[in-house]
Amino acid sequence: MDNLNQSPEPVPLIEMAGITKVFPGIIANDDVTLQLKAGEIHALLGENGAGKSTLMSILFGLYQADKGTIKKNGEAVRIHGPKDAKKLGIGMVHQHFKLVHNFTVLENIILGAETVKYGVLKLDSARKQIIELSKHYKLEIDPDALVSDITVGMQQRVEILKMLYRENEILIFDEPTAVLTPQEIEELMHIMKNLVAEGKSILFITHKLNEIKAIADRCTVLRKGKCVGTVDVAPVSKDELSQMMVGRKVSFTVDKQQRQPGETILKVENLVVNSKTHGKALVDNASFEVRSGEIVCIAGIDGNGQQELVSAIAGMINPDSGGIFLEGADITHNGIRSRGLAHIPEDRHKHGLVLDYSLAFNMILQNYYTPEFQKNGILRFKKINEFADNLIETFDIRCGYGSRTITRSMSGGNQQKSIIAREISRESKLLVAVQPTRGLDVGACEYIHKQLIAERDKGRGVLLVSLELDEVMDVSDRILVIFEGKLVANVKPQEVSFQELGLYMAGSSRQAAA
């Protein structure tokens, strides 16, 4: 009788059943089933290359499944492309933003959903609506700014507003917090909860277990393309989730011994970088040193001059004044090749990789001209492939065809690992690492942190730029806080709290940064 009184389980809003997707050399999704309930935040968790983005790209119509069915409210649907997805009320914020860089923020948001009257584009009502949306969800943007001129964090806001502007009811967030500051992440979590309260349902891809525990109702875990299981988030621990994800126990503490730093490797003196548009100092009289056997972290809220500081050090832009010295030599105006440093850039697609090159060619971008890889101007392909295959194995880079894999076909996390492998393998006394664990799963983060500390222990100087406060506190030997282009604090992690660090990052507190 009890069974007769129980109401039937409601039909899932979205059901993906038996989804299989095969790419050359790799099974991305292997008979995966996922159910999204109306009004829930459903997390999708897995290692880099586990098939999470592929599965969501199938739901959004970017890929077609080889097998399986998709149902909405219990009825089978065919999603041939993003237009079909949008008709079904499905929107997606992609891990790698789909923005036109020479368009304004406003133009990007309305692209594909423009209002036209008598053949003329009507922007006034769209501008008003977008400004109202940005205020309502606390996603403040400048609608007239070119996307090429705004920070990565701001580009994330534009992607979210694109989805909200289209009034989608099913929202897919693919690694939405990978480029956001702790404050922005907290705001986004609040926004997502408000969206659900307003009747929307969210699929949320993330590697960050804290975020899953903070916001998700249920979590589906993928491992190597297969579905490990779906769990209610509240009763499950982070350790259990991480073990489901990687198949082993993961340490959440960074094992790091104290070291006495050696000689100065990098010296930056009174560095100034002015904006090319309004003349304001983006880097304002910055001076600091990085010594051998030391990890120095530049911490700050995104858009406070970190990008310009690193670009000047790496030789990607010329500073307006000041000096940069590497092992005592003035490299202020040297070309990138003659800098003699390794650099993991913030934007892996723009500055880190040539996506249509093979993985092997990407691994030798900075040293293809050396005798190891060429003779009399002819590339030594056997040596190049051997070098790449060794890095692929050492850094556990998941790719379908080894060194011959076209880099564009790899997952974002494995693209990141390939850059890290290349830069760590280079013979240089200084490693500049900008957001090195961006988009990486907990197992990969654990490995990269160990690598950075190992490089420090070999006597290398490491300049780390990170927005992840846990990473800043756990990995650094010294922390320099940047605010509005100025270095406002120089502290050791064991002598500062998260709250104090947050005050420095917000500009509420300052000290002399020697």
Coordinates of C-alpha atoms in Angstrom, one line a residue:
M1 CA 0.0 0.0 0.0
D2 CA 2.9 2.4 0.8
N3 CA 4.2 2.0 -2.8
L4 CA 0.7 3.0 -4.1
N5 CA 0.8 6.2 -2.0
Q6 CA 4.2 7.3 -3.3
S7 CA 4.1 9.8 -6.1
P8 CA 6.1 8.8 -9.2
E9 CA 9.6 10.2 -9.8
P10 CA 9.2 13.3 -11.9
V11 CA 10.4 13.0 -15.5
P12 CA 13.9 14.6 -15.9
L13 CA 14.1 17.9 -17.6
I14 CA 17.0 16.6 -19.7
E15 CA 18.0 13.0 -20.1
M16 CA 21.1 11.9 -22.1
A17 CA 21.0 8.1 -22.3
G18 CA 23.8 5.8 -23.6
I19 CA 25.7 8.7 -25.2
T20 CA 28.8 7.5 -27.1
K21 CA 31.2 9.8 -29.1
V22 CA 34.3 8.6 -30.8
F23 CA 37.1 10.8 -32.2
P24 CA 40.0 9.4 -34.2
G25 CA 42.1 7.5 -31.7
I26 CA 40.0 8.1 -28.6
I27 CA 36.5 7.3 -27.2
A28 CA 35.5 10.6 -25.6
N29 CA 32.1 9.4 -24.3
D30 CA 31.5 5.7 -23.7
D31 CA 27.8 4.9 -23.0
V32 CA 27.3 7.9 -20.7
T33 CA 23.9 8.6 -19.1
L34 CA 23.1 11.9 -17.4
Q35 CA 19.8 13.2 -16.0
L36 CA 19.2 16.9 -15.1
K37 CA 16.2 17.6 -12.9
A38 CA 14.2 20.8 -13.1
G39 CA 15.4 23.4 -10.7
E40 CA 18.7 21.8 -9.8
I41 CA 22.4 22.6 -10.1
H42 CA 24.0 19.4 -11.4
A43 CA 27.8 19.2 -11.4
L44 CA 29.8 17.3 -13.9
L45 CA 33.1 16.2 -12.5
G46 CA 36.1 14.4 -14.1
E47 CA 39.8 14.5 -15.0
N48 CA 41.1 16.5 -17.9
G49 CA 40.1 14.6 -21.0
A50 CA 37.4 12.6 -19.2
G51 CA 34.8 13.7 -21.7
K52 CA 32.8 16.4 -19.8
S53 CA 33.1 19.2 -22.4
T54 CA 32.4 16.7 -25.2
L55 CA 29.2 15.5 -23.5
M56 CA 28.0 19.1 -23.0
S57 CA 28.9 20.0 -26.5
I58 CA 26.7 17.2 -27.7
L59 CA 23.8 18.6 -25.6
F60 CA 24.5 22.1 -27.1
G61 CA 24.7 20.7 -30.7
L62 CA 28.3 21.4 -31.4
Y63 CA 28.9 17.6 -31.8
Q64 CA 26.6 14.8 -32.8
A65 CA 26.6 11.6 -30.7
D66 CA 27.5 8.4 -32.5
K67 CA 25.0 6.5 -30.2
G68 CA 22.4 7.4 -27.6
T69 CA 19.4 9.6 -27.2
I70 CA 18.6 13.0 -25.7
K71 CA 15.2 13.7 -24.2
K72 CA 13.6 16.9 -22.9
N73 CA 10.7 16.4 -20.6
G74 CA 10.6 12.8 -21.6
E75 CA 10.4 13.4 -25.3
A76 CA 13.2 12.5 -27.7
V77 CA 14.8 15.5 -29.4
R78 CA 17.3 15.9 -32.2
I79 CA 19.9 18.7 -31.7
H80 CA 21.7 19.2 -35.0
G81 CA 23.4 22.5 -34.0
P82 CA 23.4 25.4 -31.5
K83 CA 20.3 26.9 -33.1
D84 CA 18.3 23.7 -32.3
A85 CA 19.7 23.8 -28.7
K86 CA 18.7 27.5 -28.3
K87 CA 15.1 26.7 -29.5
L88 CA 15.0 24.1 -26.7
G89 CA 16.1 26.7 -24.2
I90 CA 19.6 25.4 -23.8
G91 CA 22.5 27.9 -23.5
M92 CA 26.2 27.3 -22.9
V93 CA 29.1 29.3 -21.5
H94 CA 32.2 27.7 -23.1
Q95 CA 35.5 27.0 -21.4
H96 CA 37.3 28.7 -24.3
F97 CA 35.2 31.8 -25.0
K98 CA 33.4 32.1 -28.3
L99 CA 33.9 35.9 -28.7
V100 CA 34.8 38.1 -31.7
H101 CA 37.7 40.1 -30.4
N102 CA 37.3 43.1 -32.7
F103 CA 33.6 43.5 -31.8
T104 CA 32.4 45.4 -28.8
V105 CA 30.9 43.8 -25.7
L106 CA 27.4 44.8 -26.8
E107 CA 27.9 43.4 -30.3
N108 CA 29.2 40.1 -29.0
I109 CA 26.2 39.7 -26.6
I110 CA 23.6 40.2 -29.3
L111 CA 25.4 38.4 -32.1
G112 CA 23.0 35.9 -33.6
A113 CA 20.0 37.4 -31.7
E114 CA 20.0 40.9 -33.2
T115 CA 16.9 43.1 -33.5
V116 CA 16.7 44.5 -37.1
K117 CA 14.1 47.0 -38.4
Y118 CA 13.9 47.9 -42.1
G119 CA 17.3 46.4 -42.5
V120 CA 18.8 48.6 -39.7
L121 CA 20.4 47.1 -36.6
K122 CA 18.6 48.4 -33.5
L123 CA 21.0 48.6 -30.6
D124 CA 19.2 51.0 -28.1
S125 CA 16.8 48.5 -26.7
A126 CA 19.4 45.8 -26.6
R127 CA 21.8 48.1 -24.8
K128 CA 19.2 49.0 -22.2
Q129 CA 18.3 45.3 -21.6
I130 CA 21.9 44.2 -21.3
I131 CA 22.8 47.0 -18.9
E132 CA 19.8 46.0 -16.8
L133 CA 20.8 42.4 -16.9
S134 CA 24.4 43.2 -15.9
K135 CA 23.2 45.2 -12.9
H136 CA 20.6 42.6 -11.8
Y137 CA 23.2 39.8 -11.8
K138 CA 26.1 42.0 -10.6
L139 CA 28.0 41.4 -13.9
E140 CA 29.1 45.0 -14.5
I141 CA 30.5 45.5 -18.0
D142 CA 31.3 48.3 -20.4
P143 CA 29.0 47.6 -23.4
D144 CA 31.2 49.8 -25.7
A145 CA 34.6 48.2 -24.8
L146 CA 36.3 46.1 -27.4
V147 CA 36.6 42.4 -26.3
S148 CA 40.3 42.5 -27.3
D149 CA 40.8 45.2 -24.6
I150 CA 39.1 43.6 -21.6
T151 CA 40.5 41.0 -19.2
V152 CA 39.8 37.3 -19.3
G153 CA 37.5 37.7 -16.3
M154 CA 35.5 40.3 -18.0
Q155 CA 35.2 38.1 -21.1
Q156 CA 33.7 35.5 -18.9
R157 CA 31.0 38.0 -17.8
V158 CA 30.3 38.7 -21.5
E159 CA 29.8 35.0 -22.1
I160 CA 27.4 34.6 -19.2
L161 CA 25.4 37.7 -20.3
K162 CA 25.1 36.3 -23.8
M163 CA 23.3 33.3 -22.3
L164 CA 21.1 35.4 -20.0
Y165 CA 20.2 37.7 -22.9
R166 CA 18.7 34.8 -24.8
E167 CA 16.5 33.8 -21.8
N168 CA 17.6 30.1 -21.8
E169 CA 16.1 27.8 -19.2
I170 CA 18.8 25.2 -19.2
L171 CA 22.3 26.7 -18.6
I172 CA 25.5 24.9 -19.2
F173 CA 28.6 26.4 -17.5
D174 CA 31.8 24.8 -18.7
E175 CA 34.6 25.6 -16.2
P176 CA 33.1 29.1 -15.5
T177 CA 35.3 29.9 -12.5
A178 CA 38.7 28.9 -14.1
V179 CA 39.6 32.6 -14.8
L180 CA 37.7 34.3 -12.0
T181 CA 39.0 35.8 -8.7
P182 CA 37.8 34.4 -5.4
Q183 CA 35.4 37.4 -5.0
E184 CA 34.1 36.9 -8.6
I185 CA 33.6 33.1 -7.9
E186 CA 31.6 33.9 -4.8
E187 CA 29.5 36.3 -6.8
L188 CA 29.0 33.7 -9.6
M189 CA 27.9 31.1 -7.0
H190 CA 25.3 33.6 -5.7
I191 CA 24.2 34.4 -9.3
M192 CA 23.8 30.6 -10.1
K193 CA 21.6 30.1 -7.0
N194 CA 19.5 33.1 -8.0
L195 CA 19.1 31.7 -11.5
V196 CA 17.8 28.4 -10.1
A197 CA 15.5 30.3 -7.7
E198 CA 14.1 32.0 -10.9
G199 CA 13.2 28.6 -12.4
K200 CA 16.4 27.8 -14.4
S201 CA 18.3 24.5 -14.3
I202 CA 22.1 24.4 -14.4
L203 CA 24.7 21.9 -15.6
F204 CA 28.0 22.9 -14.1
I205 CA 31.4 21.5 -15.2
T206 CA 34.2 22.1 -12.7
H207 CA 37.3 20.6 -11.3
K208 CA 36.9 22.4 -8.0
L209 CA 35.5 20.2 -5.3
N210 CA 34.9 23.2 -2.9
E211 CA 32.5 24.7 -5.5
I212 CA 30.6 21.4 -6.0
K213 CA 30.2 21.1 -2.2
A214 CA 29.1 24.8 -2.0
I215 CA 26.5 24.9 -4.7
A216 CA 25.6 21.6 -6.4
D217 CA 22.6 19.4 -5.6
R218 CA 23.9 16.3 -7.4
C219 CA 27.1 15.3 -9.2
T220 CA 27.9 13.0 -12.0
V221 CA 31.5 11.7 -12.3
L222 CA 33.2 10.8 -15.5
R223 CA 36.5 8.9 -15.7
K224 CA 38.2 8.2 -19.1
G225 CA 34.9 8.7 -20.9
K226 CA 32.8 6.4 -18.8
C227 CA 30.2 7.3 -16.2
V228 CA 31.5 6.3 -12.7
G229 CA 28.2 7.3 -11.0
T230 CA 25.8 10.1 -9.9
V231 CA 25.7 11.1 -6.2
D232 CA 23.9 13.5 -4.0
V233 CA 26.5 16.1 -3.0
A234 CA 25.4 16.8 0.6
P235 CA 26.4 13.5 2.2
V236 CA 29.6 12.8 0.1
S237 CA 33.0 14.1 1.1
K238 CA 35.6 15.8 -1.1
D239 CA 37.9 12.8 -0.6
E240 CA 35.2 10.5 -1.9
L241 CA 34.6 12.7 -4.9
S242 CA 38.3 13.0 -5.8
Q243 CA 38.7 9.3 -5.5
M244 CA 35.7 8.7 -7.9
M245 CA 37.3 11.2 -10.3
V246 CA 40.9 10.0 -10.5
G247 CA 40.6 6.4 -9.1
R248 CA 43.1 7.1 -6.3
K249 CA 43.5 9.2 -3.2
V250 CA 44.6 12.7 -3.8
S251 CA 46.5 14.8 -1.3
F252 CA 45.0 18.3 -0.7
T253 CA 48.1 19.5 1.2
V254 CA 51.2 20.7 -0.6
D255 CA 54.4 19.0 0.8
K256 CA 57.0 21.8 0.7
Q257 CA 60.1 22.2 2.8
Q258 CA 61.5 25.6 3.7
R259 CA 64.5 26.6 1.7
Q260 CA 67.1 29.3 1.9
P261 CA 67.0 31.3 -1.4
G262 CA 70.3 31.9 -3.3
E263 CA 71.4 34.6 -5.6
T264 CA 69.1 37.0 -7.4
I265 CA 67.8 35.5 -10.7
L266 CA 65.3 38.2 -11.7
K267 CA 65.5 41.9 -10.7
V268 CA 62.7 44.3 -11.7
E269 CA 63.5 48.0 -11.1
N270 CA 60.9 50.8 -11.2
L271 CA 59.0 49.2 -14.0
V272 CA 56.3 51.3 -15.6
V273 CA 53.9 50.1 -18.3
N274 CA 51.3 52.7 -19.5
S275 CA 48.0 52.1 -21.2
K276 CA 48.2 52.7 -25.0
T277 CA 44.7 54.2 -24.9
H278 CA 44.4 56.5 -21.9
G279 CA 48.0 56.8 -20.7
K280 CA 47.3 55.5 -17.2
A281 CA 50.0 53.4 -15.6
L282 CA 48.9 49.8 -15.7
V283 CA 52.2 48.8 -14.0
D284 CA 53.2 51.6 -11.6
N285 CA 56.9 51.8 -10.6
A286 CA 57.1 48.1 -9.7
S287 CA 60.4 46.8 -8.1
F288 CA 61.1 43.3 -6.8
E289 CA 63.5 40.4 -7.0
V290 CA 63.1 36.6 -7.5
R291 CA 66.0 34.5 -6.2
S292 CA 67.2 31.0 -7.0
G293 CA 65.4 28.4 -5.0
E294 CA 62.4 30.7 -4.4
I295 CA 58.8 30.8 -5.5
V296 CA 57.5 34.4 -5.6
C297 CA 53.8 34.8 -6.3
I298 CA 52.1 37.9 -7.7
A299 CA 48.6 37.8 -6.2
G300 CA 45.8 40.2 -6.9
I301 CA 42.3 40.6 -8.4
D302 CA 42.3 40.1 -12.1
G303 CA 43.0 43.2 -14.2
N304 CA 45.3 45.0 -11.7
G305 CA 48.4 44.9 -13.9
Q306 CA 49.5 41.3 -13.6
Q307 CA 49.1 40.7 -17.3
E308 CA 51.1 43.8 -18.3
L309 CA 53.8 43.1 -15.7
V310 CA 54.3 39.5 -17.0
S311 CA 54.2 40.6 -20.7
A312 CA 57.0 43.1 -20.0
I313 CA 59.1 40.5 -18.2
A314 CA 58.5 37.9 -21.0
G315 CA 59.3 40.4 -23.7
M316 CA 55.9 40.5 -25.3
I317 CA 55.6 44.3 -24.7
N318 CA 58.1 47.0 -24.1
P319 CA 57.9 48.9 -20.8
D320 CA 57.7 52.7 -20.8
S321 CA 60.5 53.0 -18.2
G322 CA 62.4 50.9 -15.7
G323 CA 64.6 47.9 -16.0
I324 CA 64.5 44.1 -16.1
F325 CA 67.6 42.1 -15.3
L326 CA 68.1 38.3 -15.6
E327 CA 71.1 37.0 -13.7
G328 CA 72.5 40.5 -13.8
A329 CA 72.1 41.0 -17.5
D330 CA 69.8 43.8 -18.8
I331 CA 67.1 42.2 -20.8
T332 CA 64.6 45.1 -20.8
H333 CA 64.5 45.4 -24.6
N334 CA 65.7 42.0 -25.6
G335 CA 63.6 39.9 -28.0
I336 CA 61.5 37.0 -26.7
R337 CA 63.9 34.4 -28.0
S338 CA 67.0 35.9 -26.4
R339 CA 65.3 36.4 -23.0
G340 CA 66.5 33.1 -21.6
L341 CA 63.4 32.4 -19.5
A342 CA 60.5 29.9 -19.5
H343 CA 57.0 31.3 -19.7
I344 CA 53.6 29.6 -19.1
P345 CA 51.2 32.2 -20.4
E346 CA 47.8 33.1 -19.1
D347 CA 46.0 32.5 -22.4
R348 CA 47.0 29.1 -23.8
H349 CA 45.3 29.6 -27.1
K350 CA 46.5 33.1 -27.8
H351 CA 50.1 32.9 -26.6
G352 CA 50.8 29.3 -25.7
L353 CA 50.0 27.1 -28.6
V354 CA 49.6 26.9 -32.4
L355 CA 46.4 24.9 -32.3
D356 CA 46.6 23.5 -35.8
Y357 CA 50.2 22.2 -35.3
S358 CA 50.9 18.8 -34.0
L359 CA 51.7 18.3 -30.4
A360 CA 55.3 17.5 -31.3
F361 CA 55.7 20.9 -33.1
N362 CA 54.2 22.7 -30.2
M363 CA 56.7 21.1 -27.8
I364 CA 59.6 22.7 -29.7
L365 CA 58.2 26.1 -30.6
Q366 CA 61.0 28.0 -28.7
N367 CA 63.9 25.7 -29.6
Y368 CA 63.2 24.2 -33.1
Y369 CA 66.3 26.1 -34.4
T370 CA 68.8 24.4 -32.0
P371 CA 71.2 21.7 -33.1
E372 CA 69.1 19.1 -31.2
F373 CA 66.1 19.6 -33.5
Q374 CA 67.6 20.7 -36.8
K375 CA 70.7 20.2 -39.0
N376 CA 71.6 22.6 -41.8
G377 CA 68.1 24.0 -41.6
I378 CA 66.3 20.7 -41.9
L379 CA 64.2 19.6 -39.0
R380 CA 65.1 16.3 -37.3
F381 CA 61.6 14.8 -37.1
K382 CA 62.7 11.6 -35.3
K383 CA 64.4 13.6 -32.5
I384 CA 61.4 16.0 -32.3
N385 CA 58.9 13.1 -31.9
E386 CA 61.1 11.3 -29.4
F387 CA 61.4 14.5 -27.3
A388 CA 57.6 15.1 -27.5
D389 CA 56.7 11.5 -26.7
N390 CA 59.0 11.6 -23.6
L391 CA 57.1 14.7 -22.3
I392 CA 53.7 13.2 -23.1
E393 CA 54.6 10.2 -20.9
T394 CA 56.3 12.1 -18.1
F395 CA 53.4 14.6 -17.8
D396 CA 50.6 12.2 -18.5
I397 CA 49.2 14.2 -21.4
R398 CA 46.1 12.5 -22.8
C399 CA 46.0 12.6 -26.6
G400 CA 44.8 10.3 -29.3
Y401 CA 47.8 10.0 -31.5
G402 CA 50.7 10.8 -29.3
S403 CA 53.1 13.4 -30.7
R404 CA 51.2 13.4 -34.0
T405 CA 48.0 14.6 -32.3
I406 CA 46.7 17.9 -33.6
T407 CA 46.7 20.1 -30.6
R408 CA 43.2 21.7 -31.3
S409 CA 41.6 18.2 -30.8
M410 CA 42.8 17.9 -27.2
S411 CA 40.9 18.9 -24.1
G412 CA 41.8 22.3 -22.6
G413 CA 43.4 20.7 -19.5
N414 CA 45.7 18.5 -21.6
Q415 CA 46.6 21.5 -23.8
Q416 CA 47.6 23.3 -20.6
K417 CA 49.7 20.3 -19.5
S418 CA 51.5 20.3 -22.8
I419 CA 52.6 23.9 -22.3
I420 CA 53.7 23.2 -18.7
A421 CA 55.7 20.2 -19.9
R422 CA 57.4 22.3 -22.6
E423 CA 58.3 25.2 -20.4
I424 CA 59.5 23.1 -17.4
S425 CA 61.7 21.1 -19.7
R426 CA 63.6 24.2 -21.0
E427 CA 67.0 25.0 -19.7
S428 CA 66.4 28.3 -17.9
K429 CA 67.1 29.8 -14.5
L430 CA 63.7 31.5 -14.3
L431 CA 60.2 30.0 -14.8
V432 CA 57.4 32.5 -15.1
A433 CA 54.1 30.6 -14.5
V434 CA 50.8 32.5 -15.0
Q435 CA 47.7 30.6 -13.8
P436 CA 49.5 27.2 -14.4
T437 CA 46.7 25.1 -13.0
R438 CA 43.9 26.9 -14.8
G439 CA 41.3 24.3 -15.9
L440 CA 43.2 21.4 -14.4
D441 CA 41.7 18.7 -12.2
V442 CA 42.8 18.1 -8.6
G443 CA 45.1 15.2 -9.6
A444 CA 46.8 17.4 -12.2
C445 CA 47.0 20.4 -9.8
E446 CA 48.7 18.2 -7.2
Y447 CA 51.2 17.1 -9.9
I448 CA 51.9 20.6 -11.2
H449 CA 52.4 22.0 -7.6
K450 CA 55.0 19.2 -7.0
Q451 CA 56.7 20.1 -10.3
L452 CA 56.9 23.8 -9.4
I453 CA 58.4 23.0 -5.9
A454 CA 60.8 20.5 -7.5
E455 CA 62.0 23.2 -9.9
R456 CA 62.5 25.5 -6.9
D457 CA 64.4 22.8 -5.1
K458 CA 66.7 22.4 -8.2
G459 CA 67.7 26.1 -7.7
R460 CA 65.4 27.6 -10.3
G461 CA 63.7 30.9 -9.6
V462 CA 59.9 30.7 -10.0
L463 CA 57.6 33.7 -10.6
L464 CA 54.1 32.5 -10.1
V465 CA 51.0 34.5 -11.0
S466 CA 47.8 33.1 -9.5
L467 CA 44.2 34.0 -8.7
E468 CA 43.7 30.9 -6.6
L469 CA 44.2 31.9 -2.9
D470 CA 44.8 28.3 -1.8
E471 CA 47.5 28.0 -4.5
V472 CA 49.0 31.3 -3.5
M473 CA 49.2 30.3 0.2
D474 CA 50.3 26.7 -0.3
V475 CA 53.0 27.0 -3.0
S476 CA 54.6 30.4 -2.5
D477 CA 57.7 31.3 -0.5
R478 CA 56.9 34.9 -0.8
I479 CA 53.7 36.8 -1.9
L480 CA 53.7 40.2 -3.7
V481 CA 50.2 41.7 -3.8
I482 CA 49.4 44.0 -6.8
F483 CA 46.6 46.5 -6.8
E484 CA 46.0 49.0 -9.6
G485 CA 49.4 48.4 -10.9
K486 CA 51.3 49.0 -7.6
L487 CA 52.9 46.4 -5.4
V488 CA 51.1 47.0 -2.1
A489 CA 52.5 44.2 0.0
N490 CA 55.4 41.8 0.3
V491 CA 54.5 39.0 2.8
K492 CA 55.3 35.4 3.6
P493 CA 52.4 33.0 3.5
Q494 CA 52.9 31.7 7.0
E495 CA 52.7 35.3 8.3
V496 CA 49.5 36.4 6.6
S497 CA 45.9 35.2 6.8
F498 CA 43.4 34.8 3.9
Q499 CA 41.5 37.8 5.3
E500 CA 44.6 40.0 5.4
L501 CA 45.6 38.9 1.9
G502 CA 42.0 39.8 0.7
L503 CA 42.3 43.3 2.2
Y504 CA 45.6 43.9 0.4
M505 CA 44.1 42.6 -2.9
A506 CA 41.1 44.9 -2.5
G507 CA 43.4 47.9 -1.8
S508 CA 42.0 48.3 1.7
S509 CA 45.4 47.8 3.3
R510 CA 49.0 48.6 2.1
Q511 CA 52.6 48.2 3.2
A512 CA 55.9 49.0 1.6
A513 CA 56.6 46.2 -0.9
A514 CA 60.4 45.9 -0.8

